[in-house]
Tab-separated table of C-alpha atoms and ligand atoms in Angstrom:
chain	number	residue	atom	x	y	z
A	273	MET	CA	146.812	113.331	113.705
A	274	THR	CA	143.700	113.152	115.900
A	275	VAL	CA	141.964	116.157	117.421
A	276	SER	CA	142.788	114.963	120.923
A	277	SER	CA	146.522	115.112	120.239
A	278	LEU	CA	146.346	118.790	119.163
A	279	SER	CA	147.178	121.534	121.621
A	280	TYR	CA	144.616	124.230	122.369
A	281	GLN	CA	146.953	126.641	120.598
A	282	ASP	CA	147.055	124.417	117.474
A	283	ARG	CA	143.284	124.337	117.397
A	284	ALA	CA	143.053	128.139	117.507
A	285	ASP	CA	144.113	128.161	113.848
A	286	TYR	CA	140.888	126.357	112.901
A	287	CYS	CA	138.558	128.825	114.637
A	288	GLN	CA	136.700	131.525	112.744
A	289	ALA	CA	135.571	133.513	115.782
A	290	PRO	CA	138.392	135.693	117.176
A	291	ILE	CA	137.184	135.157	120.747
A	292	ALA	CA	137.549	131.369	120.320
A	293	LYS	CA	141.148	131.823	119.163
A	294	GLN	CA	141.786	134.119	122.104
A	295	LEU	CA	140.402	131.605	124.605
A	296	LEU	CA	142.377	128.651	123.225
A	297	GLN	CA	145.605	130.669	123.104
A	298	LEU	CA	145.066	131.993	126.607
A	299	MET	CA	144.591	128.446	127.943
A	300	ASP	CA	147.939	127.224	126.597
A	301	GLU	CA	149.781	130.407	127.578
A	302	LYS	CA	148.415	130.379	131.102
A	303	LYS	CA	148.352	126.573	131.361
A	304	THR	CA	144.844	126.322	132.690
A	305	ASN	CA	141.605	124.747	131.473
A	306	LEU	CA	139.731	125.585	134.670
A	307	ALA	CA	136.599	127.755	134.661
A	308	LEU	CA	135.326	128.990	137.998
A	309	SER	CA	131.559	128.932	138.396
A	310	ALA	CA	131.301	131.903	140.758
A	311	ASP	CA	127.793	131.213	142.023
A	312	VAL	CA	127.642	133.796	144.802
A	313	THR	CA	124.965	136.341	145.643
A	314	SER	CA	126.912	139.446	146.639
A	315	ALA	CA	128.972	141.755	144.441
A	316	GLN	CA	131.734	141.903	147.017
A	317	GLN	CA	132.029	138.095	147.152
A	318	LEU	CA	132.123	137.872	143.377
A	319	ILE	CA	134.881	140.491	143.144
A	320	ALA	CA	136.840	138.829	145.942
A	321	TYR	CA	136.774	135.437	144.166
A	322	ALA	CA	137.681	136.981	140.811
A	323	GLU	CA	140.653	138.727	142.451
A	324	GLN	CA	141.814	135.730	144.470
A	325	LEU	CA	141.204	132.929	141.961
A	326	GLY	CA	141.627	134.904	138.718
A	327	PRO	CA	145.281	133.835	138.301
A	328	GLU	CA	144.211	130.158	138.256
A	329	ILE	CA	141.444	130.238	135.641
A	330	CYS	CA	140.809	130.684	131.931
A	331	LEU	CA	137.171	131.690	132.421
A	332	LEU	CA	135.052	133.270	135.124
A	333	LYS	CA	131.477	132.014	134.803
A	334	THR	CA	128.832	134.247	136.302
A	335	HIS	CA	125.109	134.085	137.050
A	336	ILE	CA	124.721	137.852	137.182
A	337	ASP	CA	120.985	137.632	138.005
A	338	ILE	CA	121.633	136.008	141.402
A	339	ILE	CA	123.631	139.027	142.619
A	340	GLU	CA	121.461	140.849	145.161
A	341	ASP	CA	123.271	144.200	145.020
A	342	PHE	CA	124.014	144.426	141.299
A	343	THR	CA	125.257	147.722	139.844
A	344	ALA	CA	126.920	148.452	136.517
A	345	GLY	CA	130.075	149.166	138.542
A	346	LEU	CA	130.305	145.446	139.317
A	347	THR	CA	130.700	144.440	135.683
A	348	GLN	CA	133.230	147.236	135.131
A	349	THR	CA	135.269	145.856	138.025
A	350	LEU	CA	135.015	142.313	136.634
A	351	ARG	CA	136.314	143.564	133.274
A	352	ARG	CA	139.282	145.208	135.008
A	353	LEU	CA	140.044	141.965	136.840
A	354	ALA	CA	139.741	139.972	133.610
A	355	GLU	CA	142.433	142.201	132.073
A	356	LYS	CA	144.598	142.080	135.164
A	357	HIS	CA	144.498	138.293	135.619
A	358	HIS	CA	144.082	137.326	131.983
A	359	PHE	CA	140.774	135.432	131.942
A	360	LEU	CA	137.576	135.718	129.904
A	361	ILE	CA	134.093	136.236	131.327
A	362	PHE	CA	131.221	133.863	130.554
A	363	GLU	CA	127.705	134.893	131.625
A	364	ASP	CA	125.775	131.642	132.050
A	365	ARG	CA	122.453	133.172	130.930
A	366	LYS	CA	121.022	130.111	129.142
A	367	PHE	CA	118.870	132.127	126.731
A	368	ALA	CA	115.841	130.141	125.568
A	369	ASP	CA	113.406	132.445	123.719
A	370	ILE	CA	112.672	133.678	120.194
A	371	GLY	CA	115.310	135.750	118.415
A	372	ASN	CA	113.646	139.111	118.923
A	373	THR	CA	113.285	138.621	122.674
A	374	VAL	CA	116.786	137.317	123.319
A	375	LYS	CA	118.210	140.268	121.401
A	376	HIS	CA	116.737	142.590	124.034
A	377	GLN	CA	117.699	140.320	126.915
A	378	TYR	CA	121.305	140.154	125.682
A	379	GLU	CA	121.765	143.808	124.782
A	380	GLY	CA	119.692	145.721	127.297
A	381	GLY	CA	117.733	145.441	130.521
A	382	LEU	CA	119.463	145.834	133.848
A	383	TYR	CA	122.462	143.662	133.048
A	384	ARG	CA	123.523	144.680	129.502
A	385	ILE	CA	125.248	141.290	129.177
A	386	ALA	CA	126.716	141.887	125.716
A	387	ASP	CA	128.656	144.903	127.041
A	388	TRP	CA	130.846	142.927	129.431
A	389	ALA	CA	130.563	139.145	128.904
A	390	ASP	CA	132.958	137.677	126.320
A	391	LEU	CA	130.809	134.557	126.150
A	392	THR	CA	127.240	133.620	126.874
A	393	ASN	CA	125.161	130.510	126.210
A	394	ALA	CA	121.794	129.516	124.803
A	395	HIS	CA	119.511	126.540	124.453
A	396	SER	CA	118.999	125.333	120.891
A	397	LEU	CA	115.397	124.349	121.703
A	398	PRO	CA	113.743	127.377	119.984
A	399	GLY	CA	115.625	126.711	116.719
A	400	PRO	CA	118.160	128.881	114.830
A	401	GLY	CA	116.230	132.150	115.342
A	402	ILE	CA	117.673	132.358	118.853
A	403	ILE	CA	121.196	132.354	117.408
A	404	HIS	CA	120.305	134.909	114.714
A	405	GLY	CA	118.997	137.239	117.451
A	406	LEU	CA	122.075	136.892	119.659
A	407	TYR	CA	124.341	137.187	116.606
A	408	GLU	CA	122.881	140.584	115.696
A	409	VAL	CA	123.965	141.934	119.071
A	410	GLY	CA	127.095	139.955	119.846
A	411	ARG	CA	128.979	139.439	116.607
A	412	LYS	CA	129.943	143.080	116.105
A	413	LYS	CA	131.219	143.239	119.680
A	414	ASN	CA	133.449	140.202	119.095
A	415	ARG	CA	131.459	138.016	121.509
A	416	GLY	CA	131.049	134.246	121.349
A	417	LEU	CA	128.154	131.876	121.984
A	418	LEU	CA	128.046	128.397	123.488
A	419	LEU	CA	125.074	126.120	122.840
A	420	LEU	CA	123.824	123.779	125.533
A	421	ALA	CA	124.079	120.353	123.932
A	422	GLU	CA	123.978	118.078	126.952
A	423	MET	CA	123.330	118.997	130.586
A	424	SER	CA	124.805	117.482	133.718
A	425	SER	CA	121.529	117.075	135.578
A	426	ALA	CA	119.896	113.653	135.893
A	427	GLY	CA	116.802	113.178	133.753
A	428	HIS	CA	117.497	115.982	131.259
A	429	LEU	CA	115.683	115.676	127.933
A	430	MET	CA	118.655	116.181	125.608
A	431	ASP	CA	118.829	112.831	123.836
A	432	SER	CA	121.288	111.986	121.066
A	433	ALA	CA	118.987	113.317	118.318
A	434	TYR	CA	118.729	116.667	120.159
A	435	ILE	CA	122.499	116.800	120.563
A	436	GLN	CA	123.120	116.083	116.864
A	437	LYS	CA	120.597	118.741	115.809
A	438	THR	CA	122.274	121.227	118.159
A	439	LEU	CA	125.622	120.498	116.543
A	440	ALA	CA	124.125	120.971	113.063
A	441	MET	CA	122.631	124.316	114.139
A	442	ALA	CA	125.984	125.493	115.490
A	443	GLU	CA	127.638	124.682	112.178
A	444	GLN	CA	125.550	127.403	110.506
A	445	PHE	CA	127.233	130.108	112.663
A	446	PRO	CA	130.968	129.278	112.703
A	447	ASP	CA	132.020	132.893	113.326
A	448	PHE	CA	129.845	133.236	116.438
A	449	VAL	CA	129.089	129.842	118.019
A	450	ILE	CA	132.401	128.721	119.463
A	451	GLY	CA	131.404	125.506	121.191
A	452	PHE	CA	129.125	123.679	123.580
A	453	ILE	CA	128.170	122.993	127.131
A	454	THR	CA	128.405	119.228	127.086
A	455	GLN	CA	129.584	116.172	128.932
A	456	HIS	CA	131.314	114.680	125.856
A	457	ALA	CA	133.215	115.886	122.772
A	458	LEU	CA	130.703	115.939	119.915
A	459	SER	CA	132.672	116.065	116.671
A	460	THR	CA	136.088	115.564	115.116
A	461	HIS	CA	136.257	119.197	113.981
A	462	PRO	CA	139.070	120.878	115.934
A	463	HIS	CA	137.471	124.333	116.158
A	464	TRP	CA	134.706	123.457	118.648
A	465	ILE	CA	135.408	124.150	122.315
A	466	TYR	CA	133.687	121.851	124.838
A	467	LEU	CA	132.924	123.057	128.364
A	468	THR	CA	131.855	120.600	131.029
A	469	PRO	CA	129.990	121.574	134.210
A	470	GLY	CA	129.149	119.112	136.956
A	471	VAL	CA	132.803	118.538	137.851
A	472	LYS	CA	134.102	117.607	141.287
A	473	ARG	CA	137.065	115.788	142.756
A	474	ASP	CA	134.786	112.861	143.642
A	475	ALA	CA	131.981	111.786	141.325
A	476	GLY	CA	128.483	111.827	142.882
A	477	GLY	CA	125.757	114.428	142.946
A	478	ASP	CA	123.703	116.840	145.036
A	479	SER	CA	120.182	116.661	146.456
A	480	LEU	CA	118.756	118.489	143.391
A	481	LEU	CA	119.891	115.972	140.750
A	482	GLN	CA	123.198	117.558	139.805
A	483	GLN	CA	125.617	114.799	138.701
A	484	TYR	CA	129.404	115.082	138.965
A	485	VAL	CA	132.289	113.635	137.005
A	486	THR	CA	135.953	114.017	137.893
A	487	PRO	CA	138.259	116.378	135.958
A	488	GLU	CA	140.076	113.354	134.498
A	489	LYS	CA	136.836	111.780	133.280
A	490	ALA	CA	135.663	115.003	131.612
A	491	ILE	CA	138.930	115.900	129.862
A	492	TYR	CA	140.700	112.591	129.319
A	493	GLU	CA	137.895	110.058	128.933
A	494	GLN	CA	135.113	112.205	127.496
A	495	GLY	CA	137.350	114.473	125.444
A	496	THR	CA	136.123	117.881	126.595
A	497	ASP	CA	138.289	120.998	126.969
A	498	ILE	CA	137.302	123.088	129.967
A	499	ILE	CA	136.143	121.974	133.401
A	500	ILE	CA	133.601	124.224	135.100
A	501	VAL	CA	133.841	123.944	138.877
A	502	GLY	CA	131.582	125.715	141.357
A	503	ARG	CA	130.947	124.222	144.773
A	504	GLY	CA	133.968	121.935	144.468
A	505	ILE	CA	136.029	125.102	144.970
A	506	LEU	CA	133.698	127.585	146.638
A	507	ALA	CA	132.538	125.246	149.414
A	508	ALA	CA	136.108	124.191	150.268
A	509	LYS	CA	137.807	125.460	153.437
A	510	ASP	CA	140.584	126.939	151.336
A	511	PRO	CA	139.239	127.846	147.864
A	512	LEU	CA	142.641	128.977	146.540
A	513	THR	CA	144.363	125.677	147.341
A	514	GLU	CA	141.379	123.813	145.931
A	515	ALA	CA	141.379	125.890	142.728
A	516	LYS	CA	145.092	125.162	142.249
A	517	SER	CA	144.372	121.468	142.694
A	518	TYR	CA	141.519	121.454	140.132
A	519	ARG	CA	143.724	123.439	137.770
A	520	GLN	CA	146.459	120.816	138.069
A	521	GLN	CA	144.042	117.902	137.646
A	522	GLY	CA	142.462	119.467	134.564
A	523	TRP	CA	145.834	120.262	133.034
A	524	ASP	CA	147.296	116.815	133.737
A	525	ALA	CA	144.251	115.218	132.086
A	526	TYR	CA	144.760	117.426	129.005
A	527	LEU	CA	148.454	116.483	128.726
A	528	LYS	CA	147.584	112.808	129.189
A	529	ARG	CA	144.967	113.004	126.429
A	530	ARG	CA	147.352	114.657	123.996
A	531	LYS	CA	149.967	112.000	124.692
A	532	ALA	CA	147.451	109.208	124.146
A	533	GLY	CA	146.405	110.897	120.883
B	238	S5P	O1	124.403	121.168	132.403
B	238	S5P	C1	124.779	122.087	133.116
B	238	S5P	C2	125.039	123.374	132.580
B	238	S5P	C3	125.527	124.362	133.418
B	238	S5P	S1	126.048	125.829	132.679
B	238	S5P	N1	124.982	121.904	134.446
B	238	S5P	C4	125.433	122.882	135.279
B	238	S5P	O2	125.613	122.617	136.468
B	238	S5P	N2	125.678	124.144	134.782
B	238	S5P	C5	126.128	125.247	135.662
B	238	S5P	O3	127.379	124.904	136.217
B	238	S5P	C6	125.200	125.548	136.841
B	238	S5P	O4	124.269	126.553	136.493
B	238	S5P	C7	126.162	126.005	137.921
B	238	S5P	O5	126.399	127.399	137.786
B	238	S5P	C8	127.461	125.273	137.596
B	238	S5P	C9	127.727	124.026	138.413
B	238	S5P	O6	127.930	124.342	139.755
B	238	S5P	P1	128.475	123.265	140.816
B	238	S5P	O7	128.446	124.015	142.109
B	238	S5P	O8	127.560	122.082	140.794
B	238	S5P	O9	129.890	122.909	140.388
């Protein structure tokens, strides 16, 4: 049996981190592999999207530092909506410093990310110390970490050697690192979860070197698990209809992949 023929639920059995199991189970139960990249600048807009689109998604991805009127009440409301609509929260913080610094950035400051975000992510560039630092804060709170293996932007510096070293680093923390931000599946181990940003109905890009693939390309051809969609949904005339459509496309691609084995 190949990894691509396994269901998300089947793969949950291979995960050491409880939050990874929870995410994979939630995806099969809810029948969605869509993550919403809620890149908005007001608390009210963020809450409105989480309320409206929450039923369609497995993950709400935030950039909490672009919110202009942030208060701790916002993250409490997001947690309530995550319970209500059955999704996890992923703060796309992209930590990139030494272990001691990221510990403070994750635990404290204005945003107290570890208190409310089920998942966050980090660059592997500084070496394993960054993961040790985040682990000290996040592991006891049952949080999970994603490493950025491969970005969607044109001209990024993550070559195949960098990607392989990132994978090797992740393997040292199987109860905390749950997967990767990547354009392709990276291994035959069933416990890794692959999230792909830069997804839109039509391939192409933006004026700042973002590059898009379609949901089918990400999930079926490149073997990843979760599509992260931002402007493809948020810039649409009717975001709810568009979210339902991305959800369907992502799910169909997953079923097609499992069938193909
Ligand atoms: O390689 C990456 C990694 C990330 S997390 N490329 C990305 O675009 N992202 C994030 O995904 C980016 O920060 C943004 O929040 C989202 C893509 O947004 P969209 O509007 O282009 O779909």
